[in-house]
Amino acid sequence: MAQGPSAARLPHAALPPGFADSQGFPLSTQGATRLRTSECDAGAAGDTWQERRAALHRMLLGQRGDALSDAELLDVLLGLVLPVDPAPLARAVLARFGSFAAAMAAPVRELRGMPGLGTHSIAALKLLHGAALRLARAEVMHQPVLGHWDRLIGYLTAVLARERVEQFRILFLDPADRLLADEAQARGTVNHTPVYPREVVKRALELRAASLILVHNHPSGDPTPSREDLAMTRAVTEALGLLGIRLRDHVIIGNGRWVSFSQEGLLDPSPAPEACPAEQPGRPGKRQPAVTSGRAAALPVA
């Protein structure tokens, strides 16, 4: 790789890992293309990356952050920890992970496998990801979540939509339907998470919850309930009912889509069907759960 004068090779010990490529050398600034920003493009063709960074900072401080592309946001973030032009690395990261959000949510082991990302740059990505989740959680904690459904779905999507394995969470509610706690109860494989009704009931009693909402994700991206999902929901409903605790909903999060058992009428504790609705489309008298990115609606099957 050609090295520009500002990216002369330095000994590994002289450069922190977050500022270096996988061999410990600074990233090359050779051949970097300035990112698309009207304010940046207004400058001369010879503008330095420091000038581009200053222009991006002015846009952020001027509350125009929404106008920045994923590449520009990543450029700004990496520029906080890299002493050289971060644009080439920002483009490479987006090419690898697809989006700024996906890069933030990517597992650390995958980020470490990306040439150019070191300890400091990965820590910056994870700091921003954690801050985004905390902000989303603050919007729903101690609030009557059933009255702010879009906000709740936004939070659950941020937490679960990009998980690579199934994760089972429980939202514990007080008598006024305010969120007492959001807890991850189990992590499983790519298509299964073990759930024990006894443990769910035990934790609900410890928190003195009046009701709760079950939540889990489908890493496949398709939130259609499986037969196992229906059976597990029924078992938890029955266990909670013995102690007067109500199951308000079970939400499955997919990739940009979700299903609400409550809105689909799937919380009925009657015996499970022979197969989940998605496995028997077109069966007379059955309803297939709507897979939606907004308010769920029943889809009648002809």
PDB file of N, CA and C in Angstrom, residues 149 225 229-230 233-234 237 246-251 258-273 277 285-291 295-299:
ATOM      1  N   TRP A 149     -46.905   2.732  22.134  1.00  0.00           N
ATOM      2  CA  TRP A 149     -46.498   1.487  21.477  1.00  0.00           C
ATOM      3  C   TRP A 149     -45.371   1.711  20.469  1.00  0.00           C
ATOM      4  N   PRO A 225     -44.484 -16.218  14.120  1.00  0.00           N
ATOM      5  CA  PRO A 225     -44.376 -17.134  15.260  1.00  0.00           C
ATOM      6  C   PRO A 225     -44.279 -18.587  14.811  1.00  0.00           C
ATOM      7  N   ASP A 229     -43.021 -21.136  19.631  1.00  0.00           N
ATOM      8  CA  ASP A 229     -43.339 -19.831  20.208  1.00  0.00           C
ATOM      9  C   ASP A 229     -44.749 -19.823  20.791  1.00  0.00           C
ATOM     10  N   LEU A 230     -45.703 -20.406  20.064  1.00  0.00           N
ATOM     11  CA  LEU A 230     -47.086 -20.449  20.535  1.00  0.00           C
ATOM     12  C   LEU A 230     -47.209 -21.298  21.793  1.00  0.00           C
ATOM     13  N   THR A 233     -45.591 -19.507  24.838  1.00  0.00           N
ATOM     14  CA  THR A 233     -46.431 -18.402  25.294  1.00  0.00           C
ATOM     15  C   THR A 233     -47.602 -18.927  26.118  1.00  0.00           C
ATOM     16  N   ARG A 234     -48.203 -19.998  25.665  1.00  0.00           N
ATOM     17  CA  ARG A 234     -49.331 -20.570  26.400  1.00  0.00           C
ATOM     18  C   ARG A 234     -48.897 -21.091  27.769  1.00  0.00           C
ATOM     19  N   THR A 237     -48.322 -18.100  30.060  1.00  0.00           N
ATOM     20  CA  THR A 237     -49.618 -17.502  30.406  1.00  0.00           C
ATOM     21  C   THR A 237     -50.291 -18.289  31.524  1.00  0.00           C
ATOM     22  N   ARG A 246     -50.782 -11.102  34.849  1.00  0.00           N
ATOM     23  CA  ARG A 246     -51.286 -11.135  33.482  1.00  0.00           C
ATOM     24  C   ARG A 246     -50.165 -10.998  32.458  1.00  0.00           C
ATOM     25  N   LEU A 247     -50.227 -11.815  31.419  1.00  0.00           N
ATOM     26  CA  LEU A 247     -49.326 -11.639  30.281  1.00  0.00           C
ATOM     27  C   LEU A 247     -50.008 -10.702  29.299  1.00  0.00           C
ATOM     28  N   ARG A 248     -49.450  -9.507  29.124  1.00  0.00           N
ATOM     29  CA  ARG A 248     -50.089  -8.501  28.281  1.00  0.00           C
ATOM     30  C   ARG A 248     -49.794  -8.713  26.798  1.00  0.00           C
ATOM     31  N   ASP A 249     -48.625  -9.249  26.495  1.00  0.00           N
ATOM     32  CA  ASP A 249     -48.277  -9.426  25.085  1.00  0.00           C
ATOM     33  C   ASP A 249     -47.015 -10.281  24.971  1.00  0.00           C
ATOM     34  N   HIS A 250     -46.817 -10.777  23.777  1.00  0.00           N
ATOM     35  CA  HIS A 250     -45.559 -11.411  23.390  1.00  0.00           C
ATOM     36  C   HIS A 250     -45.208 -10.809  22.032  1.00  0.00           C
ATOM     37  N   VAL A 251     -44.076 -10.149  21.966  1.00  0.00           N
ATOM     38  CA  VAL A 251     -43.652  -9.465  20.752  1.00  0.00           C
ATOM     39  C   VAL A 251     -42.440 -10.175  20.172  1.00  0.00           C
ATOM     40  N   TRP A 258     -42.183  -6.831  12.892  1.00  0.00           N
ATOM     41  CA  TRP A 258     -42.497  -7.379  14.205  1.00  0.00           C
ATOM     42  C   TRP A 258     -43.910  -7.931  14.218  1.00  0.00           C
ATOM     43  N   VAL A 259     -44.175  -8.791  15.196  1.00  0.00           N
ATOM     44  CA  VAL A 259     -45.501  -9.370  15.389  1.00  0.00           C
ATOM     45  C   VAL A 259     -45.886  -9.230  16.856  1.00  0.00           C
ATOM     46  N   SER A 260     -47.106  -8.774  17.116  1.00  0.00           N
ATOM     47  CA  SER A 260     -47.665  -8.687  18.460  1.00  0.00           C
ATOM     48  C   SER A 260     -48.708  -9.784  18.628  1.00  0.00           C
ATOM     49  N   PHE A 261     -48.492 -10.697  19.594  1.00  0.00           N
ATOM     50  CA  PHE A 261     -49.459 -11.763  19.844  1.00  0.00           C
ATOM     51  C   PHE A 261     -50.802 -11.195  20.266  1.00  0.00           C
ATOM     52  N   SER A 262     -50.773 -10.117  21.058  1.00  0.00           N
ATOM     53  CA  SER A 262     -52.014  -9.526  21.537  1.00  0.00           C
ATOM     54  C   SER A 262     -52.842  -8.992  20.373  1.00  0.00           C
ATOM     55  N   GLN A 263     -52.213  -8.246  19.490  1.00  0.00           N
ATOM     56  CA  GLN A 263     -52.925  -7.672  18.363  1.00  0.00           C
ATOM     57  C   GLN A 263     -53.374  -8.737  17.367  1.00  0.00           C
ATOM     58  N   GLU A 264     -52.691  -9.880  17.368  1.00  0.00           N
ATOM     59  CA  GLU A 264     -53.062 -10.964  16.466  1.00  0.00           C
ATOM     60  C   GLU A 264     -54.011 -11.982  17.102  1.00  0.00           C
ATOM     61  N   GLY A 265     -54.404 -11.757  18.363  1.00  0.00           N
ATOM     62  CA  GLY A 265     -55.299 -12.700  19.032  1.00  0.00           C
ATOM     63  C   GLY A 265     -54.666 -14.042  19.334  1.00  0.00           C
ATOM     64  N   LEU A 266     -53.365 -14.050  19.572  1.00  0.00           N
ATOM     65  CA  LEU A 266     -52.640 -15.302  19.806  1.00  0.00           C
ATOM     66  C   LEU A 266     -52.367 -15.573  21.274  1.00  0.00           C
ATOM     67  N   LEU A 267     -52.972 -14.809  22.186  1.00  0.00           N
ATOM     68  CA  LEU A 267     -52.767 -15.059  23.615  1.00  0.00           C
ATOM     69  C   LEU A 267     -53.830 -15.971  24.197  1.00  0.00           C
ATOM     70  N   ASP A 268     -54.720 -16.493  23.395  1.00  0.00           N
ATOM     71  CA  ASP A 268     -55.758 -17.419  23.851  1.00  0.00           C
ATOM     72  C   ASP A 268     -55.110 -18.702  24.367  1.00  0.00           C
ATOM     73  N   PRO A 269     -55.342 -19.095  25.634  1.00  0.00           N
ATOM     74  CA  PRO A 269     -54.690 -20.280  26.192  1.00  0.00           C
ATOM     75  C   PRO A 269     -55.286 -21.591  25.734  1.00  0.00           C
ATOM     76  N   SER A 270     -56.010 -21.609  24.621  1.00  0.00           N
ATOM     77  CA  SER A 270     -56.563 -22.862  24.122  1.00  0.00           C
ATOM     78  C   SER A 270     -55.450 -23.732  23.553  1.00  0.00           C
ATOM     79  N   PRO A 271     -55.696 -25.031  23.301  1.00  0.00           N
ATOM     80  CA  PRO A 271     -54.635 -25.913  22.798  1.00  0.00           C
ATOM     81  C   PRO A 271     -54.002 -25.358  21.533  1.00  0.00           C
ATOM     82  N   ALA A 272     -52.719 -25.640  21.398  1.00  0.00           N
ATOM     83  CA  ALA A 272     -51.970 -25.131  20.256  1.00  0.00           C
ATOM     84  C   ALA A 272     -52.476 -25.759  18.975  1.00  0.00           C
ATOM     85  N   PRO A 273     -52.453 -25.017  17.872  1.00  0.00           N
ATOM     86  CA  PRO A 273     -52.848 -25.590  16.590  1.00  0.00           C
ATOM     87  C   PRO A 273     -51.845 -26.639  16.159  1.00  0.00           C
ATOM     88  N   PRO A 277     -49.537 -20.742  12.108  1.00  0.00           N
ATOM     89  CA  PRO A 277     -50.258 -20.235  10.932  1.00  0.00           C
ATOM     90  C   PRO A 277     -49.387 -20.119   9.699  1.00  0.00           C
ATOM     91  N   GLY A 285     -60.585 -20.845   7.937  1.00  0.00           N
ATOM     92  CA  GLY A 285     -60.902 -20.546   9.329  1.00  0.00           C
ATOM     93  C   GLY A 285     -59.713 -20.132  10.153  1.00  0.00           C
ATOM     94  N   LYS A 286     -58.479 -20.191   9.600  1.00  0.00           N
ATOM     95  CA  LYS A 286     -57.287 -19.808  10.346  1.00  0.00           C
ATOM     96  C   LYS A 286     -56.853 -18.407   9.943  1.00  0.00           C
ATOM     97  N   ARG A 287     -56.167 -17.732  10.868  1.00  0.00           N
ATOM     98  CA  ARG A 287     -55.633 -16.407  10.574  1.00  0.00           C
ATOM     99  C   ARG A 287     -54.126 -16.480  10.595  1.00  0.00           C
ATOM    100  N   GLN A 288     -53.507 -15.887   9.621  1.00  0.00           N
ATOM    101  CA  GLN A 288     -52.059 -15.825   9.584  1.00  0.00           C
ATOM    102  C   GLN A 288     -51.603 -14.525  10.225  1.00  0.00           C
ATOM    103  N   PRO A 289     -50.644 -14.596  11.176  1.00  0.00           N
ATOM    104  CA  PRO A 289     -50.198 -13.363  11.831  1.00  0.00           C
ATOM    105  C   PRO A 289     -49.639 -12.383  10.822  1.00  0.00           C
ATOM    106  N   ALA A 290     -50.015 -11.126  11.008  1.00  0.00           N
ATOM    107  CA  ALA A 290     -49.480 -10.093  10.122  1.00  0.00           C
ATOM    108  C   ALA A 290     -48.058  -9.789  10.524  1.00  0.00           C
ATOM    109  N   VAL A 291     -47.152  -9.746   9.568  1.00  0.00           N
ATOM    110  CA  VAL A 291     -45.780  -9.343   9.796  1.00  0.00           C
ATOM    111  C   VAL A 291     -45.686  -7.907   9.338  1.00  0.00           C
ATOM    112  N   ARG A 295     -48.322  -0.817  12.961  1.00  0.00           N
ATOM    113  CA  ARG A 295     -49.390  -1.442  13.721  1.00  0.00           C
ATOM    114  C   ARG A 295     -49.770  -2.759  13.070  1.00  0.00           C
ATOM    115  N   ALA A 296     -49.771  -3.837  13.868  1.00  0.00           N
ATOM    116  CA  ALA A 296     -50.086  -5.145  13.300  1.00  0.00           C
ATOM    117  C   ALA A 296     -51.558  -5.209  12.957  1.00  0.00           C
ATOM    118  N   ALA A 297     -51.876  -5.915  11.882  1.00  0.00           N
ATOM    119  CA  ALA A 297     -53.269  -6.106  11.479  1.00  0.00           C
ATOM    120  C   ALA A 297     -53.434  -7.525  11.011  1.00  0.00           C
ATOM    121  N   ALA A 298     -54.603  -8.127  11.308  1.00  0.00           N
ATOM    122  CA  ALA A 298     -54.845  -9.503  10.938  1.00  0.00           C
ATOM    123  C   ALA A 298     -54.974  -9.628   9.434  1.00  0.00           C
ATOM    124  N   LEU A 299     -54.366 -10.668   8.901  1.00  0.00           N
ATOM    125  CA  LEU A 299     -54.470 -10.929   7.488  1.00  0.00           C
ATOM    126  C   LEU A 299     -55.358 -12.160   7.308  1.00  0.00           C
TER     127      LEU A 299
END
